[in-house]
């Protein structure tokens, strides 16, 4: 069954890669193998909450591409909008030093996903999802992905943007600023607010994003929790983090975004959506890996129901 005969709630455009992880590749004899990608992580959270989520991407005709497809399907993410291309699947390496520092080495330049174009965005739009997710990370992969992000953001009725700025990739702030009037939900990290809005002061971030045309903002502040839209005089409110154990912070922002968007799609308000996002982020950081800590489908359904009453 394709996404066209089974309408998707959420489509995310992005690159999913094979990840090799070890303490240090200078002397590691073994490494653990995972599949990672910010948009896939977000979609996995949406799927776990019972909504239909699809990845729009390209992978190579190689074992890495097949592994990405299998991992996405195992996470409940539809792959009918992922095409197989002649270029290789992107891979990356993560060193988790004993000092807690994480070093990331990408081998994604020239990858299948870096050749995405407006054609891929066209396929995503033809699937008529209720919500399209774009990210600065995808736009930073090259000129084709940049135009795919632009095309999808301009063509979709409801758009979520997660800037996902990555210091190792070229800057994309200019494009993201031009897209803000199309953005329904902006889910950004406090560390991304500086480059985009010239401030990390939450009141200013909300004010500047709204005056740039964004309809709704959620500001992720890591261990300090998040800020969500609110009807009160300030126009926003703070929600403390729900995390009690932090084994691996990677993937927290994606889980938050997936939970937030799924909750909004089923009718929760911004407060309930932020609460659900925080609960999923807390679950993900308690377990090593980007998505391994997501709650079970039954737990996720109970959390989604609880978000509706907040
Ligand atoms: O950094 C990237 O390109 C990734 O998408 C890898 C990770 O899965 C991602 O950073 C988690 O948000």
JSON list of N, CA, C and O and ligand atoms in Angstrom, two decimals, residues 15-17 19 35-42 92 94 104 106 108 135 137-138 141 162 164-166 168-169 249-255 290, ligand 1:
[
{"chain": "A", "resi": 15, "resn": "UNK", "atom": "N", "xyz": [17.19, 13.27, 5.63]},
{"chain": "A", "resi": 15, "resn": "UNK", "atom": "CA", "xyz": [18.14, 12.17, 5.38]},
{"chain": "A", "resi": 15, "resn": "UNK", "atom": "C", "xyz": [18.22, 11.28, 6.62]},
{"chain": "A", "resi": 15, "resn": "UNK", "atom": "O", "xyz": [18.40, 11.77, 7.73]},
{"chain": "A", "resi": 16, "resn": "UNK", "atom": "N", "xyz": [18.08, 9.97, 6.38]},
{"chain": "A", "resi": 16, "resn": "UNK", "atom": "CA", "xyz": [18.33, 9.01, 7.46]},
{"chain": "A", "resi": 16, "resn": "UNK", "atom": "C", "xyz": [19.59, 8.25, 7.08]},
{"chain": "A", "resi": 16, "resn": "UNK", "atom": "O", "xyz": [19.79, 7.91, 5.91]},
{"chain": "A", "resi": 17, "resn": "UNK", "atom": "N", "xyz": [20.43, 8.01, 8.06]},
{"chain": "A", "resi": 17, "resn": "UNK", "atom": "CA", "xyz": [21.75, 7.43, 7.77]},
{"chain": "A", "resi": 17, "resn": "UNK", "atom": "C", "xyz": [22.05, 6.26, 8.70]},
{"chain": "A", "resi": 17, "resn": "UNK", "atom": "O", "xyz": [21.43, 6.14, 9.77]},
{"chain": "A", "resi": 19, "resn": "UNK", "atom": "N", "xyz": [24.53, 4.88, 11.40]},
{"chain": "A", "resi": 19, "resn": "UNK", "atom": "CA", "xyz": [25.41, 5.50, 12.39]},
{"chain": "A", "resi": 19, "resn": "UNK", "atom": "C", "xyz": [26.26, 4.42, 13.04]},
{"chain": "A", "resi": 19, "resn": "UNK", "atom": "O", "xyz": [25.74, 3.41, 13.53]},
{"chain": "A", "resi": 35, "resn": "UNK", "atom": "N", "xyz": [20.60, 3.35, 13.18]},
{"chain": "A", "resi": 35, "resn": "UNK", "atom": "CA", "xyz": [20.08, 4.20, 12.11]},
{"chain": "A", "resi": 35, "resn": "UNK", "atom": "C", "xyz": [19.65, 5.49, 12.78]},
{"chain": "A", "resi": 35, "resn": "UNK", "atom": "O", "xyz": [19.02, 5.47, 13.84]},
{"chain": "A", "resi": 36, "resn": "UNK", "atom": "N", "xyz": [20.02, 6.63, 12.18]},
{"chain": "A", "resi": 36, "resn": "UNK", "atom": "CA", "xyz": [19.71, 7.91, 12.81]},
{"chain": "A", "resi": 36, "resn": "UNK", "atom": "C", "xyz": [19.35, 8.94, 11.76]},
{"chain": "A", "resi": 36, "resn": "UNK", "atom": "O", "xyz": [19.61, 8.77, 10.57]},
{"chain": "A", "resi": 37, "resn": "UNK", "atom": "N", "xyz": [18.75, 10.00, 12.23]},
{"chain": "A", "resi": 37, "resn": "UNK", "atom": "CA", "xyz": [18.34, 11.09, 11.35]},
{"chain": "A", "resi": 37, "resn": "UNK", "atom": "C", "xyz": [17.25, 11.85, 12.08]},
{"chain": "A", "resi": 37, "resn": "UNK", "atom": "O", "xyz": [16.28, 11.24, 12.56]},
{"chain": "A", "resi": 38, "resn": "UNK", "atom": "N", "xyz": [17.42, 13.15, 12.19]},
{"chain": "A", "resi": 38, "resn": "UNK", "atom": "CA", "xyz": [16.51, 13.95, 13.01]},
{"chain": "A", "resi": 38, "resn": "UNK", "atom": "C", "xyz": [15.05, 13.80, 12.57]},
{"chain": "A", "resi": 38, "resn": "UNK", "atom": "O", "xyz": [14.16, 13.63, 13.40]},
{"chain": "A", "resi": 39, "resn": "UNK", "atom": "N", "xyz": [14.81, 13.82, 11.25]},
{"chain": "A", "resi": 39, "resn": "UNK", "atom": "CA", "xyz": [13.42, 13.77, 10.78]},
{"chain": "A", "resi": 39, "resn": "UNK", "atom": "C", "xyz": [12.83, 12.38, 11.01]},
{"chain": "A", "resi": 39, "resn": "UNK", "atom": "O", "xyz": [11.66, 12.25, 11.38]},
{"chain": "A", "resi": 40, "resn": "UNK", "atom": "N", "xyz": [13.66, 11.33, 10.81]},
{"chain": "A", "resi": 40, "resn": "UNK", "atom": "CA", "xyz": [13.17, 9.98, 11.07]},
{"chain": "A", "resi": 40, "resn": "UNK", "atom": "C", "xyz": [12.83, 9.84, 12.56]},
{"chain": "A", "resi": 40, "resn": "UNK", "atom": "O", "xyz": [11.81, 9.23, 12.93]},
{"chain": "A", "resi": 41, "resn": "UNK", "atom": "N", "xyz": [13.66, 10.40, 13.42]},
{"chain": "A", "resi": 41, "resn": "UNK", "atom": "CA", "xyz": [13.38, 10.34, 14.86]},
{"chain": "A", "resi": 41, "resn": "UNK", "atom": "C", "xyz": [12.03, 10.98, 15.18]},
{"chain": "A", "resi": 41, "resn": "UNK", "atom": "O", "xyz": [11.23, 10.45, 15.96]},
{"chain": "A", "resi": 42, "resn": "UNK", "atom": "N", "xyz": [11.81, 12.15, 14.60]},
{"chain": "A", "resi": 42, "resn": "UNK", "atom": "CA", "xyz": [10.53, 12.86, 14.83]},
{"chain": "A", "resi": 42, "resn": "UNK", "atom": "C", "xyz": [9.36, 12.00, 14.36]},
{"chain": "A", "resi": 42, "resn": "UNK", "atom": "O", "xyz": [8.35, 11.83, 15.07]},
{"chain": "A", "resi": 92, "resn": "UNK", "atom": "N", "xyz": [27.40, 8.08, 9.17]},
{"chain": "A", "resi": 92, "resn": "UNK", "atom": "CA", "xyz": [28.18, 8.94, 10.05]},
{"chain": "A", "resi": 92, "resn": "UNK", "atom": "C", "xyz": [28.64, 8.17, 11.27]},
{"chain": "A", "resi": 92, "resn": "UNK", "atom": "O", "xyz": [28.15, 7.08, 11.57]},
{"chain": "A", "resi": 94, "resn": "UNK", "atom": "N", "xyz": [29.91, 8.40, 15.37]},
{"chain": "A", "resi": 94, "resn": "UNK", "atom": "CA", "xyz": [29.82, 9.20, 16.60]},
{"chain": "A", "resi": 94, "resn": "UNK", "atom": "C", "xyz": [30.77, 8.62, 17.64]},
{"chain": "A", "resi": 94, "resn": "UNK", "atom": "O", "xyz": [30.72, 7.42, 17.92]},
{"chain": "A", "resi": 104, "resn": "UNK", "atom": "N", "xyz": [31.08, 14.08, 16.18]},
{"chain": "A", "resi": 104, "resn": "UNK", "atom": "CA", "xyz": [30.35, 13.51, 15.05]},
{"chain": "A", "resi": 104, "resn": "UNK", "atom": "C", "xyz": [31.16, 13.71, 13.78]},
{"chain": "A", "resi": 104, "resn": "UNK", "atom": "O", "xyz": [31.71, 14.79, 13.56]},
{"chain": "A", "resi": 106, "resn": "UNK", "atom": "N", "xyz": [30.69, 13.17, 9.71]},
{"chain": "A", "resi": 106, "resn": "UNK", "atom": "CA", "xyz": [29.73, 12.84, 8.66]},
{"chain": "A", "resi": 106, "resn": "UNK", "atom": "C", "xyz": [30.43, 12.37, 7.39]},
{"chain": "A", "resi": 106, "resn": "UNK", "atom": "O", "xyz": [31.43, 12.95, 6.97]},
{"chain": "A", "resi": 108, "resn": "UNK", "atom": "N", "xyz": [28.46, 12.13, 4.32]},
{"chain": "A", "resi": 108, "resn": "UNK", "atom": "CA", "xyz": [27.16, 12.26, 3.66]},
{"chain": "A", "resi": 108, "resn": "UNK", "atom": "C", "xyz": [27.21, 13.16, 2.45]},
{"chain": "A", "resi": 108, "resn": "UNK", "atom": "O", "xyz": [26.22, 13.33, 1.77]},
{"chain": "A", "resi": 135, "resn": "UNK", "atom": "N", "xyz": [13.19, 20.86, 7.70]},
{"chain": "A", "resi": 135, "resn": "UNK", "atom": "CA", "xyz": [14.21, 21.27, 8.67]},
{"chain": "A", "resi": 135, "resn": "UNK", "atom": "C", "xyz": [15.38, 21.93, 7.97]},
{"chain": "A", "resi": 135, "resn": "UNK", "atom": "O", "xyz": [15.65, 21.67, 6.79]},
{"chain": "A", "resi": 137, "resn": "UNK", "atom": "N", "xyz": [18.36, 21.32, 8.65]},
{"chain": "A", "resi": 137, "resn": "UNK", "atom": "CA", "xyz": [19.34, 20.26, 8.43]},
{"chain": "A", "resi": 137, "resn": "UNK", "atom": "C", "xyz": [19.23, 19.73, 7.00]},
{"chain": "A", "resi": 137, "resn": "UNK", "atom": "O", "xyz": [20.24, 19.57, 6.30]},
{"chain": "A", "resi": 138, "resn": "UNK", "atom": "N", "xyz": [18.00, 19.48, 6.54]},
{"chain": "A", "resi": 138, "resn": "UNK", "atom": "CA", "xyz": [17.81, 19.01, 5.16]},
{"chain": "A", "resi": 138, "resn": "UNK", "atom": "C", "xyz": [18.27, 20.08, 4.17]},
{"chain": "A", "resi": 138, "resn": "UNK", "atom": "O", "xyz": [18.97, 19.77, 3.19]},
{"chain": "A", "resi": 141, "resn": "UNK", "atom": "N", "xyz": [21.95, 20.24, 3.20]},
{"chain": "A", "resi": 141, "resn": "UNK", "atom": "CA", "xyz": [22.61, 19.11, 2.52]},
{"chain": "A", "resi": 141, "resn": "UNK", "atom": "C", "xyz": [23.08, 19.45, 1.11]},
{"chain": "A", "resi": 141, "resn": "UNK", "atom": "O", "xyz": [23.88, 18.71, 0.53]},
{"chain": "A", "resi": 162, "resn": "UNK", "atom": "N", "xyz": [11.61, 22.65, 12.04]},
{"chain": "A", "resi": 162, "resn": "UNK", "atom": "CA", "xyz": [12.59, 22.51, 13.12]},
{"chain": "A", "resi": 162, "resn": "UNK", "atom": "C", "xyz": [13.92, 22.94, 12.50]},
{"chain": "A", "resi": 162, "resn": "UNK", "atom": "O", "xyz": [14.41, 22.28, 11.58]},
{"chain": "A", "resi": 164, "resn": "UNK", "atom": "N", "xyz": [17.01, 22.72, 13.35]},
{"chain": "A", "resi": 164, "resn": "UNK", "atom": "CA", "xyz": [18.04, 21.67, 13.39]},
{"chain": "A", "resi": 164, "resn": "UNK", "atom": "C", "xyz": [19.36, 22.18, 12.81]},
{"chain": "A", "resi": 164, "resn": "UNK", "atom": "O", "xyz": [19.95, 21.54, 11.93]},
{"chain": "A", "resi": 165, "resn": "UNK", "atom": "N", "xyz": [19.83, 23.31, 13.28]},
{"chain": "A", "resi": 165, "resn": "UNK", "atom": "CA", "xyz": [21.08, 23.88, 12.77]},
{"chain": "A", "resi": 165, "resn": "UNK", "atom": "C", "xyz": [22.24, 22.99, 13.19]},
{"chain": "A", "resi": 165, "resn": "UNK", "atom": "O", "xyz": [22.30, 22.55, 14.35]},
{"chain": "A", "resi": 166, "resn": "UNK", "atom": "N", "xyz": [23.13, 22.67, 12.29]},
{"chain": "A", "resi": 166, "resn": "UNK", "atom": "CA", "xyz": [24.27, 21.81, 12.59]},
{"chain": "A", "resi": 166, "resn": "UNK", "atom": "C", "xyz": [25.56, 22.56, 12.26]},
{"chain": "A", "resi": 166, "resn": "UNK", "atom": "O", "xyz": [25.78, 22.95, 11.11]},
{"chain": "A", "resi": 168, "resn": "UNK", "atom": "N", "xyz": [28.51, 21.60, 11.70]},
{"chain": "A", "resi": 168, "resn": "UNK", "atom": "CA", "xyz": [29.38, 20.98, 10.68]},
{"chain": "A", "resi": 168, "resn": "UNK", "atom": "C", "xyz": [28.85, 21.15, 9.26]},
{"chain": "A", "resi": 168, "resn": "UNK", "atom": "O", "xyz": [29.48, 20.73, 8.31]},
{"chain": "A", "resi": 169, "resn": "UNK", "atom": "N", "xyz": [27.64, 21.70, 9.12]},
{"chain": "A", "resi": 169, "resn": "UNK", "atom": "CA", "xyz": [27.03, 21.83, 7.79]},
{"chain": "A", "resi": 169, "resn": "UNK", "atom": "C", "xyz": [26.90, 23.32, 7.45]},
{"chain": "A", "resi": 169, "resn": "UNK", "atom": "O", "xyz": [26.90, 24.17, 8.35]},
{"chain": "A", "resi": 249, "resn": "UNK", "atom": "N", "xyz": [21.43, 12.59, 25.55]},
{"chain": "A", "resi": 249, "resn": "UNK", "atom": "CA", "xyz": [20.48, 13.65, 25.19]},
{"chain": "A", "resi": 249, "resn": "UNK", "atom": "C", "xyz": [20.11, 13.69, 23.71]},
{"chain": "A", "resi": 249, "resn": "UNK", "atom": "O", "xyz": [19.16, 14.37, 23.33]},
{"chain": "A", "resi": 250, "resn": "UNK", "atom": "N", "xyz": [20.83, 12.95, 22.85]},
{"chain": "A", "resi": 250, "resn": "UNK", "atom": "CA", "xyz": [20.57, 13.05, 21.40]},
{"chain": "A", "resi": 250, "resn": "UNK", "atom": "C", "xyz": [19.19, 12.45, 21.07]},
{"chain": "A", "resi": 250, "resn": "UNK", "atom": "O", "xyz": [18.85, 11.36, 21.54]},
{"chain": "A", "resi": 251, "resn": "UNK", "atom": "N", "xyz": [18.43, 13.20, 20.30]},
{"chain": "A", "resi": 251, "resn": "UNK", "atom": "CA", "xyz": [17.10, 12.73, 19.91]},
{"chain": "A", "resi": 251, "resn": "UNK", "atom": "C", "xyz": [15.99, 13.36, 20.74]},
{"chain": "A", "resi": 251, "resn": "UNK", "atom": "O", "xyz": [14.81, 13.23, 20.40]},
{"chain": "A", "resi": 252, "resn": "UNK", "atom": "N", "xyz": [16.36, 14.06, 21.82]},
{"chain": "A", "resi": 252, "resn": "UNK", "atom": "CA", "xyz": [15.34, 14.65, 22.70]},
{"chain": "A", "resi": 252, "resn": "UNK", "atom": "C", "xyz": [14.50, 15.68, 21.96]},
{"chain": "A", "resi": 252, "resn": "UNK", "atom": "O", "xyz": [13.27, 15.70, 22.06]},
{"chain": "A", "resi": 253, "resn": "UNK", "atom": "N", "xyz": [15.17, 16.55, 21.21]},
{"chain": "A", "resi": 253, "resn": "UNK", "atom": "CA", "xyz": [14.45, 17.61, 20.49]},
{"chain": "A", "resi": 253, "resn": "UNK", "atom": "C", "xyz": [13.51, 17.03, 19.44]},
{"chain": "A", "resi": 253, "resn": "UNK", "atom": "O", "xyz": [12.41, 17.54, 19.22]},
{"chain": "A", "resi": 254, "resn": "UNK", "atom": "N", "xyz": [13.94, 15.94, 18.80]},
{"chain": "A", "resi": 254, "resn": "UNK", "atom": "CA", "xyz": [13.10, 15.31, 17.78]},
{"chain": "A", "resi": 254, "resn": "UNK", "atom": "C", "xyz": [11.87, 14.67, 18.42]},
{"chain": "A", "resi": 254, "resn": "UNK", "atom": "O", "xyz": [10.76, 14.76, 17.90]},
{"chain": "A", "resi": 255, "resn": "UNK", "atom": "N", "xyz": [12.08, 14.00, 19.56]},
{"chain": "A", "resi": 255, "resn": "UNK", "atom": "CA", "xyz": [10.95, 13.37, 20.26]},
{"chain": "A", "resi": 255, "resn": "UNK", "atom": "C", "xyz": [9.97, 14.44, 20.74]},
{"chain": "A", "resi": 255, "resn": "UNK", "atom": "O", "xyz": [8.75, 14.27, 20.65]},
{"chain": "A", "resi": 290, "resn": "UNK", "atom": "N", "xyz": [18.81, 7.27, 19.71]},
{"chain": "A", "resi": 290, "resn": "UNK", "atom": "CA", "xyz": [17.92, 8.39, 19.34]},
{"chain": "A", "resi": 290, "resn": "UNK", "atom": "C", "xyz": [16.45, 8.10, 19.63]},
{"chain": "A", "resi": 290, "resn": "UNK", "atom": "O", "xyz": [15.67, 9.01, 19.91]},
{"chain": "B", "resi": 1, "resn": "LIG", "atom": "O1", "xyz": [22.97, 15.32, 12.67]},
{"chain": "B", "resi": 1, "resn": "LIG", "atom": "C1", "xyz": [22.27, 14.73, 11.86]},
{"chain": "B", "resi": 1, "resn": "LIG", "atom": "O2", "xyz": [22.31, 14.96, 10.67]},
{"chain": "B", "resi": 1, "resn": "LIG", "atom": "C2", "xyz": [21.31, 13.73, 12.31]},
{"chain": "B", "resi": 1, "resn": "LIG", "atom": "O3", "xyz": [20.20, 13.77, 11.86]},
{"chain": "B", "resi": 1, "resn": "LIG", "atom": "C3", "xyz": [21.78, 12.72, 13.30]},
{"chain": "B", "resi": 1, "resn": "LIG", "atom": "C4", "xyz": [21.01, 12.58, 14.58]},
{"chain": "B", "resi": 1, "resn": "LIG", "atom": "O4", "xyz": [20.11, 11.50, 14.48]},
{"chain": "B", "resi": 1, "resn": "LIG", "atom": "C5", "xyz": [20.32, 13.83, 14.97]},
{"chain": "B", "resi": 1, "resn": "LIG", "atom": "O5", "xyz": [21.31, 14.78, 15.18]},
{"chain": "B", "resi": 1, "resn": "LIG", "atom": "C6", "xyz": [19.45, 13.75, 16.18]},
{"chain": "B", "resi": 1, "resn": "LIG", "atom": "O6", "xyz": [18.71, 14.94, 16.26]}
]
